[in-house]
């Protein structure tokens, strides 16, 4: 079996992964596809070394948060042979860039008929995070103006649709390659940050969701309505702004999704089946081409998710 290992902050492919021990209320899954996302890149660069030390993480495989696959050793809820998808806890969970993992049942759901392994691997964390950000943290209501910064990326293509489905008036911000998809997915207005920097965007918004992780509250503030809410994708970088909330009318929302939610994943996958949501474009690489897959994360203009085919 193969796995991606981080050694001295570099990423390499090794043979000989040992069979994972299956814990209580866990199922063992043969991983079919696994996403690569910006957090994986941060992990490779050493950005999570301190947190991994604090949590006592010793496993050499440290990247991979989402996956799809087939249950090898199942439970009553997810019998052996079931096609499943899900994600793992960033610090406590097994990393999904391995060919076999044992995962808590609460973090997975069944892949509905008609959804492929590649699209299922790029969907769970992107969809759940976008939903939590807009519905629970920002509490978007129909008719509100919502700016999705980074609307063409892995989370953005889902976030635009979720805001649209709530009935919000959506503006999407991304580079030139992302303009068409943001429009097609339901943005009333699209803006190219290379032509129009954030500071020159016209109008104010009830909610600004920043999926580019490039802006702080000070940058976003002039774009917020008097009681507007800023939701940054990176709660660590924006912790001070979140702490200042009691003293301001314009708020910064804390977005951190790390709890499994089978019911929510099932509901979101159901929306794909009915056509209410699209998973968005998926770039697929064989595991041996993992370097090329990670390279896409550094390349502007990638639309949607990047996934590795693990078998
Ligand atoms: N808080 C949580 O619980 C949680 C959970 C999951 C993910 N995340 C975070 O969510 C973020 C988004 O992930 P992702 O997979 O969607 O990333 P991604 O695919 O890399 O997308 C980044 C987006 O930002 C745009 N962008 C880049 N520079 C920009 C700029 N200067 N101004 C405006 N837009 C810009 C990109 O457009 P171009 O390609 O055209 O440049 C792209 O649309 C990441 O930081 C990730 O770590 C947070």
Short mmCIF file of C-alpha atoms and ligand atoms in Angstrom, two decimals:
data_model
loop_
_atom_site.label_atom_id
_atom_site.label_comp_id
_atom_site.label_asym_id
_atom_site.label_seq_id
_atom_site.Cartn_x
_atom_site.Cartn_y
_atom_site.Cartn_z
CA UNK A 1 0.00 0.00 0.00
CA UNK A 2 1.13 3.54 -0.68
CA UNK A 3 0.89 6.75 1.32
CA UNK A 4 2.14 10.31 1.08
CA UNK A 5 4.52 11.12 3.91
CA UNK A 6 5.78 14.50 5.06
CA UNK A 7 9.42 14.19 5.95
CA UNK A 8 11.41 17.29 6.90
CA UNK A 9 8.65 19.41 5.37
CA UNK A 10 8.87 17.70 1.98
CA UNK A 11 6.26 15.38 0.59
CA UNK A 12 7.16 11.93 -0.70
CA UNK A 13 5.43 8.74 -1.74
CA UNK A 14 6.31 5.58 0.19
CA UNK A 15 5.32 1.91 -0.08
CA UNK A 16 4.57 -0.28 2.87
CA UNK A 17 1.77 1.49 4.72
CA UNK A 18 0.75 -0.74 7.61
CA UNK A 19 -2.90 -1.82 7.98
CA UNK A 20 -4.56 0.78 10.26
CA UNK A 21 -6.05 -0.38 13.55
CA UNK A 22 -9.83 0.00 13.54
CA UNK A 23 -11.18 1.85 16.58
CA UNK A 24 -14.62 1.67 18.18
CA UNK A 25 -17.37 3.17 15.98
CA UNK A 26 -14.95 3.33 13.08
CA UNK A 27 -15.00 1.68 9.68
CA UNK A 28 -12.00 0.79 7.54
CA UNK A 29 -12.10 2.26 4.07
CA UNK A 30 -10.10 1.57 0.92
CA UNK A 31 -9.52 5.13 -0.28
CA UNK A 32 -10.41 5.61 -3.93
CA UNK A 33 -9.82 9.35 -4.31
CA UNK A 34 -8.63 12.06 -1.90
CA UNK A 35 -8.61 15.82 -2.37
CA UNK A 36 -5.58 18.08 -2.07
CA UNK A 37 -6.38 21.51 -0.74
CA UNK A 38 -4.60 24.65 0.53
CA UNK A 39 -4.44 23.29 4.07
CA UNK A 40 -2.39 20.32 2.79
CA UNK A 41 0.06 22.78 1.27
CA UNK A 42 0.31 24.61 4.61
CA UNK A 43 0.98 21.25 6.32
CA UNK A 44 3.79 20.41 3.90
CA UNK A 45 5.34 23.84 4.53
CA UNK A 46 5.33 23.11 8.26
CA UNK A 47 2.50 25.51 9.14
CA UNK A 48 0.83 22.89 11.37
CA UNK A 49 3.97 21.40 12.97
CA UNK A 50 3.29 23.07 16.29
CA UNK A 51 -0.35 21.94 16.39
CA UNK A 52 0.65 18.37 15.43
CA UNK A 53 3.18 18.37 18.28
CA UNK A 54 0.57 19.66 20.72
CA UNK A 55 -1.84 16.92 19.65
CA UNK A 56 0.89 14.26 19.77
CA UNK A 57 0.55 13.39 16.09
CA UNK A 58 3.31 10.91 15.24
CA UNK A 59 2.12 9.34 11.98
CA UNK A 60 4.33 10.25 9.03
CA UNK A 61 1.30 10.60 6.70
CA UNK A 62 0.06 14.10 7.49
CA UNK A 63 -1.82 15.35 4.45
CA UNK A 64 -5.27 14.66 3.08
CA UNK A 65 -8.53 15.80 4.67
CA UNK A 66 -11.26 14.49 2.36
CA UNK A 67 -11.76 11.15 0.66
CA UNK A 68 -14.09 8.78 -1.12
CA UNK A 69 -13.80 5.02 -1.11
CA UNK A 70 -15.31 1.63 -0.37
CA UNK A 71 -15.81 0.19 3.12
CA UNK A 72 -13.47 -2.79 3.67
CA UNK A 73 -14.45 -3.59 7.24
CA UNK A 74 -17.89 -2.22 7.93
CA UNK A 75 -20.54 -1.67 10.59
CA UNK A 76 -24.31 -1.95 10.80
CA UNK A 77 -24.58 1.64 9.54
CA UNK A 78 -21.95 1.32 6.80
CA UNK A 79 -21.71 -2.35 5.77
CA UNK A 80 -18.65 -3.71 3.99
CA UNK A 81 -18.79 -2.75 0.31
CA UNK A 82 -20.64 0.56 0.85
CA UNK A 83 -19.39 3.51 -1.23
CA UNK A 84 -18.67 6.32 1.21
CA UNK A 85 -17.19 9.80 1.29
CA UNK A 86 -16.21 12.13 4.09
CA UNK A 87 -13.42 13.99 5.81
CA UNK A 88 -11.25 13.70 8.87
CA UNK A 89 -10.39 15.94 11.79
CA UNK A 90 -7.40 18.11 10.83
CA UNK A 91 -5.41 17.30 13.97
CA UNK A 92 -6.90 14.15 15.47
CA UNK A 93 -8.05 12.28 12.37
CA UNK A 94 -6.22 9.87 10.05
CA UNK A 95 -4.87 11.57 6.95
CA UNK A 96 -6.52 10.56 3.71
CA UNK A 97 -3.46 10.46 1.43
CA UNK A 98 -3.16 6.77 2.25
CA UNK A 99 -4.71 3.81 0.49
CA UNK A 100 -6.49 2.43 3.56
CA UNK A 101 -7.77 4.41 6.56
CA UNK A 102 -9.97 3.82 9.58
CA UNK A 103 -12.41 6.66 10.14
CA UNK A 104 -15.12 7.47 12.68
CA UNK A 105 -18.59 6.72 11.32
CA UNK A 106 -19.74 10.23 12.21
CA UNK A 107 -17.46 11.78 9.58
CA UNK A 108 -18.74 9.81 6.60
CA UNK A 109 -21.88 9.35 4.51
CA UNK A 110 -22.99 7.11 1.66
CA UNK A 111 -22.15 8.29 -1.85
CA UNK A 112 -25.46 8.59 -3.67
CA UNK A 113 -26.00 6.70 -6.93
CA UNK A 114 -24.81 8.78 -9.83
CA UNK A 115 -22.01 10.54 -7.94
CA UNK A 116 -18.51 9.42 -8.96
CA UNK A 117 -15.59 8.80 -6.61
CA UNK A 118 -13.59 11.78 -7.89
CA UNK A 119 -16.35 14.34 -7.39
CA UNK A 120 -17.32 12.77 -4.03
CA UNK A 121 -13.73 13.17 -2.74
CA UNK A 122 -13.72 16.91 -3.40
CA UNK A 123 -17.17 17.59 -2.02
CA UNK A 124 -17.56 16.97 1.75
CA UNK A 125 -15.42 19.56 3.48
CA UNK A 126 -15.99 22.13 0.74
CA UNK A 127 -19.76 21.74 0.93
CA UNK A 128 -20.06 21.49 4.71
CA UNK A 129 -17.73 24.45 5.31
CA UNK A 130 -19.54 26.64 2.78
CA UNK A 131 -22.92 25.77 4.28
CA UNK A 132 -21.80 26.38 7.86
CA UNK A 133 -20.14 29.68 6.84
CA UNK A 134 -23.21 31.10 5.10
CA UNK A 135 -26.13 29.52 6.95
CA UNK A 136 -24.83 29.20 10.52
CA UNK A 137 -22.02 31.75 10.95
CA UNK A 138 -23.22 34.60 8.70
CA UNK A 139 -26.95 33.68 8.89
CA UNK A 140 -27.56 34.84 5.33
CA UNK A 141 -31.20 35.71 4.60
CA UNK A 142 -33.02 35.90 1.25
CA UNK A 143 -32.39 39.19 -0.55
CA UNK A 144 -29.16 39.98 1.31
CA UNK A 145 -26.08 41.02 -0.63
CA UNK A 146 -23.26 38.49 -0.30
CA UNK A 147 -19.71 38.82 -1.62
CA UNK A 148 -17.84 35.53 -2.11
CA UNK A 149 -14.13 36.34 -2.31
CA UNK A 150 -12.44 33.41 -4.08
CA UNK A 151 -15.65 32.24 -5.73
CA UNK A 152 -13.91 30.08 -8.35
CA UNK A 153 -11.90 27.83 -6.00
CA UNK A 154 -12.69 24.54 -4.32
CA UNK A 155 -15.02 26.03 -1.72
CA UNK A 156 -16.09 29.01 -3.80
CA UNK A 157 -17.94 27.08 -6.51
CA UNK A 158 -20.10 25.50 -3.81
CA UNK A 159 -20.44 28.65 -1.68
CA UNK A 160 -21.81 30.66 -4.59
CA UNK A 161 -24.54 28.07 -5.15
CA UNK A 162 -25.43 27.82 -1.46
CA UNK A 163 -25.79 31.61 -1.18
CA UNK A 164 -27.86 31.61 -4.39
CA UNK A 165 -30.08 28.80 -3.08
CA UNK A 166 -30.75 30.76 0.12
CA UNK A 167 -31.98 33.57 -2.12
CA UNK A 168 -29.08 35.98 -1.63
CA UNK A 169 -27.83 38.39 -4.27
CA UNK A 170 -24.37 37.07 -4.95
CA UNK A 171 -21.23 38.84 -6.14
CA UNK A 172 -18.24 36.62 -6.92
CA UNK A 173 -14.61 37.81 -6.83
CA UNK A 174 -11.79 35.83 -8.49
CA UNK A 175 -9.19 36.12 -11.24
CA UNK A 176 -9.97 36.21 -14.98
CA UNK A 177 -10.23 32.41 -15.41
CA UNK A 178 -12.97 32.18 -12.79
CA UNK A 179 -15.39 34.77 -14.14
CA UNK A 180 -17.51 32.47 -16.34
CA UNK A 181 -18.03 29.72 -13.78
CA UNK A 182 -19.00 32.20 -11.05
CA UNK A 183 -21.63 33.66 -13.36
CA UNK A 184 -22.86 30.22 -14.47
CA UNK A 185 -23.30 29.09 -10.85
CA UNK A 186 -25.51 32.01 -9.91
CA UNK A 187 -23.51 35.16 -9.24
CA UNK A 188 -25.53 38.23 -10.12
CA UNK A 189 -22.26 40.18 -10.48
CA UNK A 190 -18.70 38.96 -11.02
CA UNK A 191 -15.50 40.91 -10.42
CA UNK A 192 -11.92 40.20 -11.54
CA UNK A 193 -9.54 41.16 -8.74
CA UNK A 194 -6.78 41.79 -11.27
CA UNK A 195 -8.92 44.51 -12.93
CA UNK A 196 -10.76 45.75 -9.86
CA UNK A 197 -8.95 45.40 -6.54
CA UNK A 198 -11.06 44.67 -3.48
CA UNK A 199 -10.78 48.30 -2.35
CA UNK A 200 -12.45 49.50 -5.58
CA UNK A 201 -15.48 47.19 -5.56
CA UNK A 202 -18.67 49.25 -5.60
CA UNK A 203 -21.46 48.86 -3.07
CA UNK A 204 -21.74 47.35 0.38
CA UNK A 205 -22.53 43.79 1.43
CA UNK A 206 -24.40 42.21 4.31
CA UNK A 207 -21.96 39.31 4.26
CA UNK A 208 -18.41 38.94 2.92
CA UNK A 209 -17.05 35.37 2.87
CA UNK A 210 -13.31 35.42 2.16
CA UNK A 211 -12.14 32.08 0.76
CA UNK A 212 -8.91 33.53 -0.60
CA UNK A 213 -7.51 33.92 2.94
CA UNK A 214 -5.77 37.06 1.71
CA UNK A 215 -7.72 39.79 3.49
CA UNK A 216 -8.20 40.98 7.04
CA UNK A 217 -11.08 42.85 8.68
CA UNK A 218 -9.51 46.22 7.85
CA UNK A 219 -9.54 45.41 4.13
CA UNK A 220 -13.13 44.17 4.22
CA UNK A 221 -14.64 46.77 6.55
CA UNK A 222 -15.35 49.47 3.90
CA UNK A 223 -17.38 46.86 1.98
CA UNK A 224 -19.57 45.89 4.93
CA UNK A 225 -23.05 47.23 5.59
CA UNK A 226 -23.48 48.85 9.05
CA UNK A 227 -24.37 45.48 10.60
CA UNK A 228 -22.50 43.38 8.06
CA UNK A 229 -20.61 40.17 8.84
CA UNK A 230 -17.15 39.22 7.61
CA UNK A 231 -16.43 35.47 7.54
CA UNK A 232 -12.75 34.69 6.89
CA UNK A 233 -11.75 31.16 5.86
CA UNK A 234 -8.76 31.26 8.17
CA UNK A 235 -9.88 31.79 11.80
CA UNK A 236 -6.30 31.64 13.11
CA UNK A 237 -5.03 34.64 11.11
CA UNK A 238 -8.13 36.64 12.05
CA UNK A 239 -8.39 35.70 15.75
CA UNK A 240 -7.83 39.28 16.96
CA UNK A 241 -10.58 40.57 14.74
CA UNK A 242 -12.96 37.90 16.09
CA UNK A 243 -12.00 38.87 19.66
CA UNK A 244 -12.89 42.54 18.94
CA UNK A 245 -16.51 41.63 18.08
CA UNK A 246 -18.21 42.93 21.28
CA UNK A 247 -16.97 46.45 20.52
CA UNK A 248 -18.17 46.63 16.92
CA UNK A 249 -21.43 46.61 15.02
CA UNK A 250 -19.79 44.99 12.01
CA UNK A 251 -18.76 41.50 13.11
CA UNK A 252 -16.16 38.91 12.17
CA UNK A 253 -17.57 35.36 12.26
CA UNK A 254 -15.54 32.36 13.43
CA UNK A 255 -15.51 29.61 10.82
CA UNK A 256 -13.93 26.35 11.87
CA UNK A 257 -15.45 23.10 10.69
CA UNK A 258 -14.01 20.02 12.38
CA UNK A 259 -17.02 18.04 13.57
CA UNK A 260 -18.32 15.12 11.57
CA UNK A 261 -21.92 15.38 10.43
CA UNK A 262 -23.27 12.38 8.55
CA UNK A 263 -26.77 13.87 8.32
CA UNK A 264 -25.50 17.12 6.81
CA UNK A 265 -23.24 15.34 4.31
CA UNK A 266 -26.16 13.12 3.31
CA UNK A 267 -28.39 16.17 2.86
CA UNK A 268 -25.78 18.01 0.76
CA UNK A 269 -25.11 14.95 -1.42
CA UNK A 270 -28.88 14.64 -1.87
CA UNK A 271 -28.92 18.18 -3.23
CA UNK A 272 -26.40 17.10 -5.88
CA UNK A 273 -28.70 14.26 -6.88
CA UNK A 274 -31.69 16.59 -7.25
CA UNK A 275 -29.62 19.13 -9.19
CA UNK A 276 -29.92 21.85 -6.52
CA UNK A 277 -26.10 21.79 -6.16
CA UNK A 278 -23.28 21.02 -8.57
CA UNK A 279 -20.03 19.57 -7.26
CA UNK A 280 -18.09 21.79 -9.66
CA UNK A 281 -15.10 20.95 -11.87
CA UNK A 282 -12.61 18.40 -10.52
CA UNK A 283 -8.98 18.08 -11.67
CA UNK A 284 -7.84 14.47 -11.24
CA UNK A 285 -4.26 13.14 -10.89
CA UNK A 286 -2.92 9.62 -10.31
CA UNK A 287 -1.18 9.25 -6.95
CA UNK A 288 2.25 9.02 -8.62
CA UNK A 289 1.69 12.55 -9.98
CA UNK A 290 1.12 14.01 -6.53
CA UNK A 291 3.67 16.76 -7.14
CA UNK A 292 1.69 18.02 -10.13
CA UNK A 293 -1.49 17.85 -8.06
CA UNK A 294 0.04 19.98 -5.30
CA UNK A 295 1.42 22.36 -7.92
CA UNK A 296 -2.16 23.22 -8.98
CA UNK A 297 -2.74 24.67 -5.51
CA UNK A 298 -0.09 27.30 -6.20
CA UNK A 299 -1.39 28.13 -9.66
CA UNK A 300 -3.96 30.94 -10.03
CA UNK A 301 -6.89 30.15 -12.27
CA UNK A 302 -7.59 26.59 -11.08
CA UNK A 303 -11.38 26.08 -10.97
CA UNK A 304 -12.94 23.83 -8.31
CA UNK A 305 -11.10 20.96 -6.63
CA UNK A 306 -7.96 18.91 -7.24
CA UNK A 307 -8.10 15.20 -6.31
CA UNK A 308 -5.65 12.29 -6.26
CA UNK A 309 -6.67 8.84 -7.55
CA UNK A 310 -5.23 6.66 -4.79
CA UNK A 311 -5.51 3.22 -6.48
N1 LIG B 1 -12.26 27.41 8.39
C1 LIG B 1 -12.49 26.16 7.97
O1 LIG B 1 -13.12 25.33 8.69
C2 LIG B 1 -12.01 25.76 6.59
C3 LIG B 1 -12.36 24.51 6.06
C4 LIG B 1 -11.93 24.19 4.77
C5 LIG B 1 -11.16 25.11 4.07
N2 LIG B 1 -10.81 26.29 4.63
C6 LIG B 1 -10.00 27.29 3.92
O2 LIG B 1 -10.79 27.83 2.88
C7 LIG B 1 -9.92 28.48 1.94
C8 LIG B 1 -10.40 28.23 0.53
O3 LIG B 1 -10.04 26.94 0.09
P1 LIG B 1 -10.19 26.57 -1.44
O4 LIG B 1 -9.90 25.12 -1.56
O5 LIG B 1 -11.49 27.08 -1.96
O6 LIG B 1 -8.98 27.44 -2.05
P2 LIG B 1 -8.64 27.64 -3.60
O7 LIG B 1 -9.28 26.56 -4.39
O8 LIG B 1 -7.16 27.81 -3.68
O9 LIG B 1 -9.37 29.02 -4.02
C9 LIG B 1 -8.82 30.28 -3.76
C10 LIG B 1 -9.69 31.32 -4.43
O10 LIG B 1 -9.20 32.62 -4.07
C11 LIG B 1 -9.05 33.41 -5.26
N3 LIG B 1 -8.03 34.43 -5.04
C12 LIG B 1 -6.69 34.30 -5.03
N4 LIG B 1 -6.11 35.50 -4.80
C13 LIG B 1 -7.11 36.39 -4.63
C14 LIG B 1 -7.15 37.78 -4.35
N5 LIG B 1 -6.04 38.49 -4.17
N6 LIG B 1 -8.36 38.37 -4.25
C15 LIG B 1 -9.50 37.67 -4.42
N7 LIG B 1 -9.53 36.34 -4.68
C16 LIG B 1 -8.34 35.71 -4.79
C17 LIG B 1 -8.69 32.39 -6.32
O11 LIG B 1 -8.90 32.92 -7.64
P3 LIG B 1 -7.74 32.74 -8.79
O12 LIG B 1 -7.45 31.27 -8.88
O13 LIG B 1 -8.38 33.30 -10.02
O14 LIG B 1 -6.53 33.52 -8.30
C18 LIG B 1 -9.66 31.27 -5.96
O15 LIG B 1 -10.95 31.59 -6.44
C19 LIG B 1 -8.51 27.96 2.24
O16 LIG B 1 -7.77 28.98 2.89
C20 LIG B 1 -8.77 26.78 3.19
O17 LIG B 1 -7.68 26.57 4.05
C21 LIG B 1 -11.23 26.65 5.87
#
